[in-house]
mmCIF file of N, CA and C in Angstrom:
data_model
loop_
_atom_site.group_PDB
_atom_site.id
_atom_site.type_symbol
_atom_site.label_atom_id
_atom_site.label_comp_id
_atom_site.label_asym_id
_atom_site.label_seq_id
_atom_site.Cartn_x
_atom_site.Cartn_y
_atom_site.Cartn_z
ATOM 1 N N UNK A 8 1.010 -1.068 0.002
ATOM 2 C CA UNK A 8 -0.044 0.149 0.025
ATOM 3 C C UNK A 8 0.818 1.403 0.043
ATOM 4 N N UNK A 9 1.845 1.271 0.830
ATOM 5 C CA UNK A 9 2.845 2.302 0.869
ATOM 6 C C UNK A 9 3.632 2.740 -0.483
ATOM 7 N N UNK A 10 3.915 1.607 -1.096
ATOM 8 C CA UNK A 10 4.754 1.636 -2.351
ATOM 9 C C UNK A 10 3.729 2.215 -3.520
ATOM 10 N N UNK A 11 2.672 1.818 -3.520
ATOM 11 C CA UNK A 11 1.746 2.116 -4.551
ATOM 12 C C UNK A 11 1.002 3.396 -4.166
ATOM 13 N N UNK A 12 0.526 3.782 -3.169
ATOM 14 C CA UNK A 12 -0.135 5.053 -2.728
ATOM 15 C C UNK A 12 0.603 6.091 -2.667
ATOM 16 N N UNK A 13 1.608 5.864 -1.786
ATOM 17 C CA UNK A 13 2.681 6.976 -1.637
ATOM 18 C C UNK A 13 1.878 7.895 -0.701
ATOM 19 N N UNK A 14 2.403 9.343 -0.666
ATOM 20 C CA UNK A 14 1.584 10.494 0.391
ATOM 21 C C UNK A 14 0.225 10.816 -0.412
ATOM 22 N N UNK A 15 0.550 10.923 -1.701
ATOM 23 C CA UNK A 15 -0.826 11.377 -2.396
ATOM 24 C C UNK A 15 -0.888 10.672 -3.891
ATOM 25 N N UNK A 16 -1.511 9.908 -3.676
ATOM 26 C CA UNK A 16 -1.737 9.228 -4.988
ATOM 27 C C UNK A 16 -3.061 8.485 -5.190
ATOM 28 N N UNK A 17 -3.247 7.552 -6.144
ATOM 29 C CA UNK A 17 -4.193 6.604 -6.084
ATOM 30 C C UNK A 17 -3.756 5.135 -6.817
ATOM 31 N N UNK A 18 -4.671 4.342 -6.779
ATOM 32 C CA UNK A 18 -4.279 2.926 -7.017
ATOM 33 C C UNK A 18 -5.490 2.511 -7.918
ATOM 34 N N UNK A 19 -4.970 1.544 -8.759
ATOM 35 C CA UNK A 19 -5.886 0.641 -9.395
ATOM 36 C C UNK A 19 -7.126 0.225 -8.708
ATOM 37 N N UNK A 20 -8.040 -0.062 -9.302
ATOM 38 C CA UNK A 20 -9.421 -0.688 -8.813
ATOM 39 C C UNK A 20 -9.033 -2.136 -8.061
ATOM 40 N N UNK A 21 -8.396 -2.956 -8.972
ATOM 41 C CA UNK A 21 -8.022 -4.490 -8.589
ATOM 42 C C UNK A 21 -7.045 -4.003 -7.218
ATOM 43 N N UNK A 22 -6.257 -3.204 -6.988
ATOM 44 C CA UNK A 22 -5.268 -3.126 -6.299
ATOM 45 C C UNK A 22 -6.190 -2.754 -4.894
ATOM 46 N N UNK A 23 -7.038 -1.714 -5.024
ATOM 47 C CA UNK A 23 -7.623 -1.197 -3.957
ATOM 48 C C UNK A 23 -8.686 -2.394 -3.358
ATOM 49 N N UNK A 24 -9.359 -3.032 -4.223
ATOM 50 C CA UNK A 24 -9.870 -4.120 -3.879
ATOM 51 C C UNK A 24 -9.099 -5.213 -2.884
ATOM 52 N N UNK A 25 -7.897 -5.480 -3.558
ATOM 53 C CA UNK A 25 -7.085 -6.352 -2.722
ATOM 54 C C UNK A 25 -6.771 -5.552 -0.970
ATOM 55 N N UNK A 26 -6.543 -4.564 -1.237
ATOM 56 C CA UNK A 26 -6.301 -3.709 0.094
ATOM 57 C C UNK A 26 -7.530 -3.816 1.040
ATOM 58 N N UNK A 27 -8.586 -3.827 0.533
ATOM 59 C CA UNK A 27 -9.637 -3.847 1.271
ATOM 60 C C UNK A 27 -10.100 -4.999 1.822
ATOM 61 N N UNK A 28 -9.765 -5.924 0.947
ATOM 62 C CA UNK A 28 -9.874 -7.502 1.467
ATOM 63 C C UNK A 28 -9.076 -7.882 2.461
ATOM 64 N N UNK A 29 -7.804 -7.396 2.295
ATOM 65 C CA UNK A 29 -6.877 -7.438 3.423
ATOM 66 C C UNK A 29 -7.076 -6.973 4.797
ATOM 67 N N UNK A 30 -7.497 -5.676 4.745
ATOM 68 C CA UNK A 30 -8.055 -5.049 5.702
ATOM 69 C C UNK A 30 -9.316 -5.686 6.619
ATOM 70 N N UNK A 31 -10.265 -6.192 5.668
ATOM 71 C CA UNK A 31 -11.134 -6.919 6.364
ATOM 72 C C UNK A 31 -10.698 -8.419 6.899
ATOM 73 N N UNK A 32 -9.847 -9.011 6.305
ATOM 74 C CA UNK A 32 -9.262 -10.270 6.942
ATOM 75 C C UNK A 32 -8.459 -10.026 8.427
ATOM 76 N N UNK A 33 -7.681 -8.784 8.383
ATOM 77 C CA UNK A 33 -7.198 -8.296 9.541
ATOM 78 C C UNK A 33 -8.009 -8.000 10.670
ATOM 79 N N UNK A 34 -9.291 -7.230 10.343
ATOM 80 C CA UNK A 34 -10.285 -6.976 11.429
ATOM 81 C C UNK A 34 -11.180 -8.501 11.718
ATOM 82 N N UNK A 35 -11.162 -9.335 10.904
ATOM 83 C CA UNK A 35 -11.880 -10.613 11.001
ATOM 84 C C UNK A 35 -10.966 -11.301 12.069
ATOM 85 N N UNK A 36 -9.368 -11.467 11.586
ATOM 86 C CA UNK A 36 -8.678 -12.170 12.491
ATOM 87 C C UNK A 36 -8.612 -11.557 13.914
ATOM 88 N N UNK A 37 -8.593 -10.378 14.266
ATOM 89 C CA UNK A 37 -8.694 -9.621 15.618
ATOM 90 C C UNK A 37 -10.023 -9.968 16.117
ATOM 91 N N UNK A 38 -11.179 -9.814 15.426
ATOM 92 C CA UNK A 38 -12.531 -9.969 16.000
ATOM 93 C C UNK A 38 -12.843 -11.520 16.449
ATOM 94 N N UNK A 39 -11.833 -12.339 15.968
ATOM 95 C CA UNK A 39 -12.119 -13.838 16.290
ATOM 96 C C UNK A 39 -10.896 -14.397 17.179
ATOM 97 N N UNK A 40 -9.635 -13.364 17.543
ATOM 98 C CA UNK A 40 -8.741 -13.654 18.448
ATOM 99 C C UNK A 40 -8.889 -12.898 19.579
ATOM 100 N N UNK A 41 -8.281 -11.725 19.532
ATOM 101 C CA UNK A 41 -8.218 -10.754 20.521
ATOM 102 C C UNK A 41 -9.135 -10.071 20.570
ATOM 103 N N UNK A 42 -10.037 -9.386 19.744
ATOM 104 C CA UNK A 42 -11.259 -8.847 20.069
ATOM 105 C C UNK A 42 -11.984 -9.511 21.589
ATOM 106 N N UNK A 43 -12.453 -10.512 21.579
ATOM 107 C CA UNK A 43 -13.129 -11.188 22.624
ATOM 108 C C UNK A 43 -12.289 -11.497 23.982
ATOM 109 N N UNK A 44 -10.843 -11.287 23.829
ATOM 110 C CA UNK A 44 -10.240 -11.979 24.634
ATOM 111 C C UNK A 44 -10.272 -11.290 26.366
ATOM 112 N N UNK A 45 -10.527 -9.760 26.165
ATOM 113 C CA UNK A 45 -10.854 -9.173 27.294
ATOM 114 C C UNK A 45 -11.977 -9.846 28.055
ATOM 115 N N UNK A 46 -12.881 -10.221 27.324
ATOM 116 C CA UNK A 46 -14.211 -10.772 28.063
ATOM 117 C C UNK A 46 -13.896 -11.986 28.485
ATOM 118 N N UNK A 47 -13.139 -12.950 27.823
ATOM 119 C CA UNK A 47 -12.938 -14.316 28.080
ATOM 120 C C UNK A 47 -11.671 -14.280 29.393
ATOM 121 N N UNK A 48 -10.717 -13.754 29.175
ATOM 122 C CA UNK A 48 -9.898 -13.759 30.272
ATOM 123 C C UNK A 48 -10.170 -13.318 31.681
ATOM 124 N N UNK A 49 -11.141 -12.254 31.679
ATOM 125 C CA UNK A 49 -11.508 -11.782 33.155
ATOM 126 C C UNK A 49 -12.583 -12.748 33.424
ATOM 127 N N UNK A 50 -13.254 -13.563 32.878
ATOM 128 C CA UNK A 50 -14.149 -14.367 33.476
ATOM 129 C C UNK A 50 -13.714 -15.782 33.715
ATOM 130 N N UNK A 51 -12.587 -16.167 32.939
ATOM 131 C CA UNK A 51 -12.034 -17.428 33.269
ATOM 132 C C UNK A 51 -10.697 -17.062 34.628
ATOM 133 N N UNK A 52 -10.098 -16.358 34.570
ATOM 134 C CA UNK A 52 -9.006 -16.291 35.218
ATOM 135 C C UNK A 52 -9.087 -15.660 36.873
ATOM 136 N N UNK A 53 -10.208 -14.875 37.065
ATOM 137 C CA UNK A 53 -10.309 -14.162 38.229
ATOM 138 C C UNK A 53 -10.877 -14.882 39.280
ATOM 139 N N UNK A 54 -10.439 -14.799 40.737
ATOM 140 C CA UNK A 54 -11.449 -15.405 41.695
ATOM 141 C C UNK A 54 -12.535 -15.219 41.544
ATOM 142 N N UNK A 55 -13.700 -16.043 42.308
ATOM 143 C CA UNK A 55 -15.254 -15.635 42.368
ATOM 144 C C UNK A 55 -15.263 -14.288 42.967
ATOM 145 N N UNK A 56 -14.463 -13.989 44.066
ATOM 146 C CA UNK A 56 -14.940 -13.022 44.920
ATOM 147 C C UNK A 56 -14.358 -11.639 44.254
ATOM 148 N N UNK A 57 -13.598 -11.494 43.187
ATOM 149 C CA UNK A 57 -13.239 -10.222 42.508
ATOM 150 C C UNK A 57 -13.732 -10.359 41.073
ATOM 151 N N UNK A 58 -14.441 -11.319 40.700
ATOM 152 C CA UNK A 58 -14.497 -11.350 39.200
ATOM 153 C C UNK A 58 -15.683 -10.348 38.821
ATOM 154 N N UNK A 59 -16.451 -9.995 39.367
ATOM 155 C CA UNK A 59 -17.511 -9.110 39.009
ATOM 156 C C UNK A 59 -16.711 -7.692 38.995
ATOM 157 N N UNK A 60 -16.062 -7.302 39.880
ATOM 158 C CA UNK A 60 -15.206 -5.949 39.940
ATOM 159 C C UNK A 60 -14.148 -6.087 38.754
ATOM 160 N N UNK A 61 -13.632 -7.151 38.314
ATOM 161 C CA UNK A 61 -12.621 -7.332 37.528
ATOM 162 C C UNK A 61 -13.369 -7.005 35.898
ATOM 163 N N UNK A 62 -14.603 -7.646 35.788
ATOM 164 C CA UNK A 62 -15.223 -7.610 34.662
ATOM 165 C C UNK A 62 -15.802 -6.026 34.522
ATOM 166 N N UNK A 63 -16.174 -5.398 35.544
ATOM 167 C CA UNK A 63 -16.568 -4.145 35.427
ATOM 168 C C UNK A 63 -15.575 -3.219 35.014
ATOM 169 N N UNK A 64 -14.191 -3.414 35.669
ATOM 170 C CA UNK A 64 -13.158 -2.615 35.221
ATOM 171 C C UNK A 64 -12.885 -2.787 33.452
ATOM 172 N N UNK A 65 -12.661 -4.209 33.248
ATOM 173 C CA UNK A 65 -12.555 -4.665 31.884
ATOM 174 C C UNK A 65 -13.582 -3.813 30.896
ATOM 175 N N UNK A 66 -14.873 -3.796 31.269
ATOM 176 C CA UNK A 66 -15.884 -2.928 30.493
ATOM 177 C C UNK A 66 -15.625 -1.350 30.386
ATOM 178 N N UNK A 67 -15.044 -1.027 31.710
ATOM 179 C CA UNK A 67 -15.098 0.650 31.730
ATOM 180 C C UNK A 67 -13.692 1.125 30.588
ATOM 181 N N UNK A 68 -12.592 -0.003 30.735
ATOM 182 C CA UNK A 68 -11.515 0.249 30.050
ATOM 183 C C UNK A 68 -11.523 0.087 28.511
ATOM 184 N N UNK A 69 -12.450 -1.032 28.153
ATOM 185 C CA UNK A 69 -12.748 -1.276 26.875
ATOM 186 C C UNK A 69 -13.456 -0.127 26.192
ATOM 187 N N UNK A 70 -14.316 0.205 26.841
ATOM 188 C CA UNK A 70 -15.200 1.440 26.177
ATOM 189 C C UNK A 70 -14.483 2.873 26.099
ATOM 190 N N UNK A 71 -13.658 2.792 27.179
ATOM 191 C CA UNK A 71 -12.899 4.283 27.196
ATOM 192 C C UNK A 71 -11.814 4.137 26.013
ATOM 193 N N UNK A 72 -11.139 2.969 25.935
ATOM 194 C CA UNK A 72 -10.087 2.951 24.887
ATOM 195 C C UNK A 72 -10.743 2.811 23.410
ATOM 196 N N UNK A 73 -11.831 2.373 23.495
ATOM 197 C CA UNK A 73 -12.521 2.276 21.839
ATOM 198 C C UNK A 73 -12.753 3.949 21.382
ATOM 199 N N UNK A 74 -13.342 4.738 22.673
ATOM 200 C CA UNK A 74 -13.813 6.033 22.295
ATOM 201 C C UNK A 74 -12.409 6.755 22.005
ATOM 202 N N UNK A 75 -11.269 6.430 22.892
ATOM 203 C CA UNK A 75 -9.755 6.951 22.534
ATOM 204 C C UNK A 75 -9.370 6.831 20.929
ATOM 205 N N UNK A 76 -9.537 5.470 21.120
ATOM 206 C CA UNK A 76 -8.915 5.114 19.311
ATOM 207 C C UNK A 76 -9.883 5.697 18.142
ATOM 208 N N UNK A 77 -11.075 5.781 18.770
ATOM 209 C CA UNK A 77 -12.025 6.503 17.472
ATOM 210 C C UNK A 77 -11.711 7.897 17.274
ATOM 211 N N UNK A 78 -11.164 8.440 18.754
ATOM 212 C CA UNK A 78 -11.169 9.928 18.509
ATOM 213 C C UNK A 78 -9.736 10.295 17.846
ATOM 214 N N UNK A 79 -8.740 9.343 18.028
ATOM 215 C CA UNK A 79 -7.287 9.802 17.424
ATOM 216 C C UNK A 79 -7.020 9.052 16.260
ATOM 217 N N UNK A 80 -7.878 8.163 15.549
ATOM 218 C CA UNK A 80 -7.439 7.237 14.491
ATOM 219 C C UNK A 80 -7.273 8.149 13.313
ATOM 220 N N UNK A 81 -7.880 8.986 13.157
ATOM 221 C CA UNK A 81 -7.729 9.981 11.986
ATOM 222 C C UNK A 81 -6.278 10.508 11.608
ATOM 223 N N UNK A 82 -6.012 11.167 12.977
ATOM 224 C CA UNK A 82 -4.773 11.821 12.967
ATOM 225 C C UNK A 82 -3.622 10.845 13.070
ATOM 226 N N UNK A 83 -3.623 9.781 13.698
ATOM 227 C CA UNK A 83 -2.668 8.616 13.583
ATOM 228 C C UNK A 83 -2.525 8.308 11.973
ATOM 229 N N UNK A 84 -3.518 8.096 11.291
ATOM 230 C CA UNK A 84 -3.604 7.435 10.112
ATOM 231 C C UNK A 84 -2.949 8.587 9.068
ATOM 232 N N UNK A 85 -3.065 9.888 9.360
ATOM 233 C CA UNK A 85 -2.487 10.918 8.732
ATOM 234 C C UNK A 85 -0.897 11.060 8.837
ATOM 235 N N UNK A 86 -0.571 10.921 10.086
ATOM 236 C CA UNK A 86 0.894 10.946 10.480
ATOM 237 C C UNK A 86 1.427 9.558 9.995
ATOM 238 N N UNK A 87 1.036 8.412 10.299
ATOM 239 C CA UNK A 87 1.662 7.081 10.070
ATOM 240 C C UNK A 87 1.530 6.392 8.584
ATOM 241 N N UNK A 88 0.203 6.839 7.906
ATOM 242 C CA UNK A 88 0.005 6.487 6.726
ATOM 243 C C UNK A 88 -0.281 4.702 6.890
ATOM 244 N N UNK A 89 0.427 4.196 5.916
ATOM 245 C CA UNK A 89 0.476 2.877 5.929
ATOM 246 C C UNK A 89 1.000 2.177 7.379
ATOM 247 N N UNK A 90 1.868 2.878 8.068
ATOM 248 C CA UNK A 90 2.423 2.364 9.292
ATOM 249 C C UNK A 90 1.654 2.270 10.323
ATOM 250 N N UNK A 91 0.474 2.732 10.149
ATOM 251 C CA UNK A 91 -0.636 2.402 11.111
ATOM 252 C C UNK A 91 -0.831 0.863 11.460
ATOM 253 N N UNK A 92 -0.534 -0.115 10.507
ATOM 254 C CA UNK A 92 -0.774 -1.435 10.533
ATOM 255 C C UNK A 92 0.567 -1.832 11.594
ATOM 256 N N UNK A 93 1.356 -1.336 11.183
ATOM 257 C CA UNK A 93 2.637 -1.951 12.193
ATOM 258 C C UNK A 93 2.394 -1.189 13.526
ATOM 259 N N UNK A 94 1.657 -0.262 13.668
ATOM 260 C CA UNK A 94 1.728 0.510 14.980
ATOM 261 C C UNK A 94 0.586 -0.725 15.560
ATOM 262 N N UNK A 95 -0.480 -1.063 15.200
ATOM 263 C CA UNK A 95 -1.475 -1.972 15.812
ATOM 264 C C UNK A 95 -0.646 -3.458 15.893
ATOM 265 N N UNK A 96 -0.043 -3.834 15.043
ATOM 266 C CA UNK A 96 0.535 -4.937 15.109
ATOM 267 C C UNK A 96 1.575 -4.848 16.083
ATOM 268 N N UNK A 97 2.191 -3.945 16.588
ATOM 269 C CA UNK A 97 3.112 -3.803 17.785
ATOM 270 C C UNK A 97 2.529 -3.984 19.133
ATOM 271 N N UNK A 98 1.272 -3.690 19.030
ATOM 272 C CA UNK A 98 0.219 -3.752 20.282
ATOM 273 C C UNK A 98 0.061 -5.048 20.429
ATOM 274 N N UNK A 99 -0.225 -5.728 19.240
ATOM 275 C CA UNK A 99 -0.619 -7.212 19.343
ATOM 276 C C UNK A 99 0.366 -7.814 19.905
ATOM 277 N N UNK A 100 1.636 -7.459 19.497
ATOM 278 C CA UNK A 100 2.737 -8.287 20.327
ATOM 279 C C UNK A 100 3.098 -8.129 21.307
ATOM 280 N N UNK A 101 2.937 -6.996 21.977
ATOM 281 C CA UNK A 101 2.848 -6.457 23.407
ATOM 282 C C UNK A 101 1.824 -7.336 24.174
ATOM 283 N N UNK A 102 0.636 -7.178 23.610
ATOM 284 C CA UNK A 102 -0.451 -7.841 24.384
ATOM 285 C C UNK A 102 -0.095 -9.548 24.635
ATOM 286 N N UNK A 103 0.238 -9.944 23.346
ATOM 287 C CA UNK A 103 0.836 -11.457 23.567
ATOM 288 C C UNK A 103 1.782 -11.862 24.502
ATOM 289 N N UNK A 104 2.748 -11.026 24.498
ATOM 290 C CA UNK A 104 3.870 -11.195 25.488
ATOM 291 C C UNK A 104 3.414 -11.176 26.987
ATOM 292 N N UNK A 105 2.748 -10.219 27.115
ATOM 293 C CA UNK A 105 1.951 -9.875 28.464
ATOM 294 C C UNK A 105 1.087 -11.127 28.746
ATOM 295 N N UNK A 106 0.293 -11.782 28.043
ATOM 296 C CA UNK A 106 -0.618 -12.693 28.111
ATOM 297 C C UNK A 106 0.259 -13.948 28.299
ATOM 298 N N UNK A 107 1.096 -14.105 27.580
ATOM 299 C CA UNK A 107 2.170 -15.160 27.621
ATOM 300 C C UNK A 107 2.827 -15.372 28.881
ATOM 301 N N UNK A 108 3.580 -14.423 29.348
ATOM 302 C CA UNK A 108 4.372 -14.476 30.376
ATOM 303 C C UNK A 108 3.992 -13.786 31.876
ATOM 304 N N UNK A 109 2.632 -12.879 32.078
ATOM 305 C CA UNK A 109 2.199 -12.633 32.957
ATOM 306 C C UNK A 109 0.807 -13.053 33.508
ATOM 307 N N UNK A 110 -0.053 -13.857 32.929
ATOM 308 C CA UNK A 110 -0.962 -14.626 33.252
ATOM 309 C C UNK A 110 -0.843 -16.039 33.325
ATOM 310 N N UNK A 111 -1.361 -16.484 34.508
ATOM 311 C CA UNK A 111 -1.382 -17.997 34.413
ATOM 312 C C UNK A 111 -1.798 -18.797 33.837
ATOM 313 N N UNK A 112 -1.963 -20.218 33.573
ATOM 314 C CA UNK A 112 -2.657 -21.047 32.921
ATOM 315 C C UNK A 112 -3.712 -21.349 33.311
ATOM 316 N N UNK A 113 -4.991 -21.589 32.890
ATOM 317 C CA UNK A 113 -6.165 -21.817 33.696
ATOM 318 C C UNK A 113 -6.728 -23.214 33.084
ATOM 319 N N UNK A 114 -6.055 -23.852 32.389
ATOM 320 C CA UNK A 114 -6.450 -25.208 31.897
ATOM 321 C C UNK A 114 -6.780 -26.201 33.168
ATOM 322 N N UNK A 115 -7.897 -26.831 33.051
ATOM 323 C CA UNK A 115 -8.172 -27.639 34.001
ATOM 324 C C UNK A 115 -8.015 -27.441 35.380
ATOM 325 N N UNK A 116 -8.171 -26.066 35.940
ATOM 326 C CA UNK A 116 -8.091 -25.525 36.948
ATOM 327 C C UNK A 116 -9.601 -24.913 37.413
ATOM 328 N N UNK A 117 -10.191 -25.559 38.575
ATOM 329 C CA UNK A 117 -11.549 -25.097 39.030
ATOM 330 C C UNK A 117 -11.322 -23.419 39.429
ATOM 331 N N UNK A 118 -12.231 -22.909 39.131
ATOM 332 C CA UNK A 118 -12.263 -21.395 39.117
ATOM 333 C C UNK A 118 -12.017 -21.041 40.795
ATOM 334 N N UNK A 119 -12.436 -22.077 41.713
ATOM 335 C CA UNK A 119 -12.245 -21.807 43.228
ATOM 336 C C UNK A 119 -10.773 -21.844 43.528
ATOM 337 N N UNK A 120 -9.816 -22.538 42.799
ATOM 338 C CA UNK A 120 -8.417 -22.792 42.999
ATOM 339 C C UNK A 120 -7.750 -21.469 42.431
ATOM 340 N N UNK A 121 -8.237 -20.535 41.732
ATOM 341 C CA UNK A 121 -7.446 -19.573 40.882
ATOM 342 C C UNK A 121 -6.702 -18.638 41.813
ATOM 343 N N UNK A 122 -7.297 -18.336 43.093
ATOM 344 C CA UNK A 122 -6.542 -17.620 44.164
ATOM 345 C C UNK A 122 -5.521 -18.148 44.555
ATOM 346 N N UNK A 123 -5.424 -19.447 44.710
ATOM 347 C CA UNK A 123 -4.009 -20.111 44.914
ATOM 348 C C UNK A 123 -2.797 -19.875 43.716
ATOM 349 N N UNK A 124 -3.335 -20.133 42.560
ATOM 350 C CA UNK A 124 -2.775 -19.862 41.131
ATOM 351 C C UNK A 124 -2.033 -18.537 41.270
ATOM 352 N N UNK A 125 -2.823 -17.449 41.587
ATOM 353 C CA UNK A 125 -2.304 -16.174 41.440
ATOM 354 C C UNK A 125 -1.318 -16.085 42.664
ATOM 355 N N UNK A 126 -1.741 -16.352 43.875
ATOM 356 C CA UNK A 126 -0.699 -16.132 44.903
ATOM 357 C C UNK A 126 0.884 -17.032 44.581
ATOM 358 N N UNK A 127 0.694 -18.260 43.689
ATOM 359 C CA UNK A 127 1.920 -18.801 43.405
ATOM 360 C C UNK A 127 2.737 -18.356 42.185
ATOM 361 N N UNK A 128 2.092 -17.593 41.339
ATOM 362 C CA UNK A 128 2.634 -16.953 40.170
ATOM 363 C C UNK A 128 3.945 -16.312 40.505
ATOM 364 N N UNK A 129 5.060 -16.434 39.702
ATOM 365 C CA UNK A 129 6.185 -15.497 39.839
ATOM 366 C C UNK A 129 6.158 -14.426 39.989
ATOM 367 N N UNK A 130 5.024 -13.357 39.407
ATOM 368 C CA UNK A 130 5.161 -11.872 39.340
ATOM 369 C C UNK A 130 4.338 -11.623 40.394
ATOM 370 N N UNK A 131 2.992 -12.217 40.313
ATOM 371 C CA UNK A 131 1.788 -11.579 40.746
ATOM 372 C C UNK A 131 1.729 -12.037 42.571
ATOM 373 N N UNK A 132 2.612 -13.041 42.953
ATOM 374 C CA UNK A 132 2.507 -13.300 44.322
ATOM 375 C C UNK A 132 3.315 -12.162 45.104
ATOM 376 N N UNK A 133 3.901 -11.218 44.453
ATOM 377 C CA UNK A 133 4.460 -10.218 45.272
ATOM 378 C C UNK A 133 3.289 -9.059 45.133
ATOM 379 N N UNK A 134 2.634 -9.025 44.374
ATOM 380 C CA UNK A 134 1.357 -7.940 44.442
ATOM 381 C C UNK A 134 0.395 -8.334 45.169
ATOM 382 N N UNK A 135 -0.157 -9.808 45.364
ATOM 383 C CA UNK A 135 -1.146 -10.229 46.044
ATOM 384 C C UNK A 135 -0.871 -10.678 47.272
ATOM 385 N N UNK A 136 0.232 -11.186 47.653
ATOM 386 C CA UNK A 136 0.663 -11.562 49.185
ATOM 387 C C UNK A 136 -0.335 -12.726 49.432
ATOM 388 N N UNK A 137 -0.296 -13.073 50.874
ATOM 389 C CA UNK A 137 -1.212 -14.117 50.991
ATOM 390 C C UNK A 137 -2.509 -13.607 51.513
ATOM 391 N N UNK A 138 -3.462 -14.662 51.470
ATOM 392 C CA UNK A 138 -4.770 -14.259 51.860
ATOM 393 C C UNK A 138 -5.149 -14.384 53.151
ATOM 394 N N UNK A 139 -6.298 -13.464 53.426
ATOM 395 C CA UNK A 139 -6.617 -13.361 54.905
ATOM 396 C C UNK A 139 -7.057 -14.653 55.491
ATOM 397 N N UNK A 140 -7.665 -15.598 54.463
ATOM 398 C CA UNK A 140 -8.113 -16.851 55.176
ATOM 399 C C UNK A 140 -6.764 -17.708 55.338
ATOM 400 N N UNK A 141 -5.805 -17.632 54.424
ATOM 401 C CA UNK A 141 -4.468 -18.399 54.705
ATOM 402 C C UNK A 141 -3.850 -17.954 56.002
ATOM 403 N N UNK A 142 -3.663 -16.475 56.208
ATOM 404 C CA UNK A 142 -3.136 -15.959 57.342
ATOM 405 C C UNK A 142 -3.845 -16.620 58.549
ATOM 406 N N UNK A 143 -5.102 -16.284 58.842
ATOM 407 C CA UNK A 143 -5.900 -16.877 59.915
ATOM 408 C C UNK A 143 -5.571 -18.426 60.275
ATOM 409 N N UNK A 144 -5.696 -19.336 59.036
ATOM 410 C CA UNK A 144 -5.371 -20.790 59.155
ATOM 411 C C UNK A 144 -4.008 -21.042 59.629
ATOM 412 N N UNK A 145 -2.823 -20.397 59.088
ATOM 413 C CA UNK A 145 -1.622 -20.340 59.734
ATOM 414 C C UNK A 145 -1.713 -20.027 61.139
ATOM 415 N N UNK A 146 -2.250 -18.974 61.749
ATOM 416 C CA UNK A 146 -2.117 -18.738 62.925
ATOM 417 C C UNK A 146 -2.885 -19.726 63.971
ATOM 418 N N UNK A 147 -3.868 -20.268 63.428
ATOM 419 C CA UNK A 147 -4.562 -21.245 64.107
ATOM 420 C C UNK A 147 -3.664 -22.645 64.327
ATOM 421 N N UNK A 148 -3.102 -22.907 63.231
ATOM 422 C CA UNK A 148 -2.221 -23.896 63.242
ATOM 423 C C UNK A 148 -0.950 -23.850 64.096
ATOM 424 N N UNK A 149 -0.595 -22.721 64.200
ATOM 425 C CA UNK A 149 0.752 -22.245 64.995
ATOM 426 C C UNK A 149 0.157 -22.177 66.617
ATOM 427 N N UNK A 150 -1.015 -21.820 67.021
ATOM 428 C CA UNK A 150 -1.689 -22.102 67.855
ATOM 429 C C UNK A 150 -1.658 -23.165 68.585
ATOM 430 N N UNK A 151 -2.045 -24.132 67.915
ATOM 431 C CA UNK A 151 -2.433 -25.675 68.234
ATOM 432 C C UNK A 151 -1.433 -26.388 68.465
#
């Protein structure tokens, strides 16, 4: 697209159709992969006690970012031109790295055990600490 279009130019109808199809495939791929992930991750990964709060935060952040991106998209498009696809691709790479390294695996783990998984995770255990239930349980065992 950058080679054919340049800063100010036009492309043949066949090439424009190919660009349109590629953009539609890009959006369909996002809609089938990363688009719904914000909803799925919060419903599967957070313990029952905080799931509703996590889902609320997800909805608020999602709607705000949708509004924000809609407001600045044309300005970014004018500055980055075809580089906007690389800009969003870089964000997908960053999101993938975050998911891979910083979110625990939930396969075959009941939702009731997720608080334990979070407390044992190499990164999040420093943020979460031990639960109040475990602290009380430990004190009761020591007292006995």
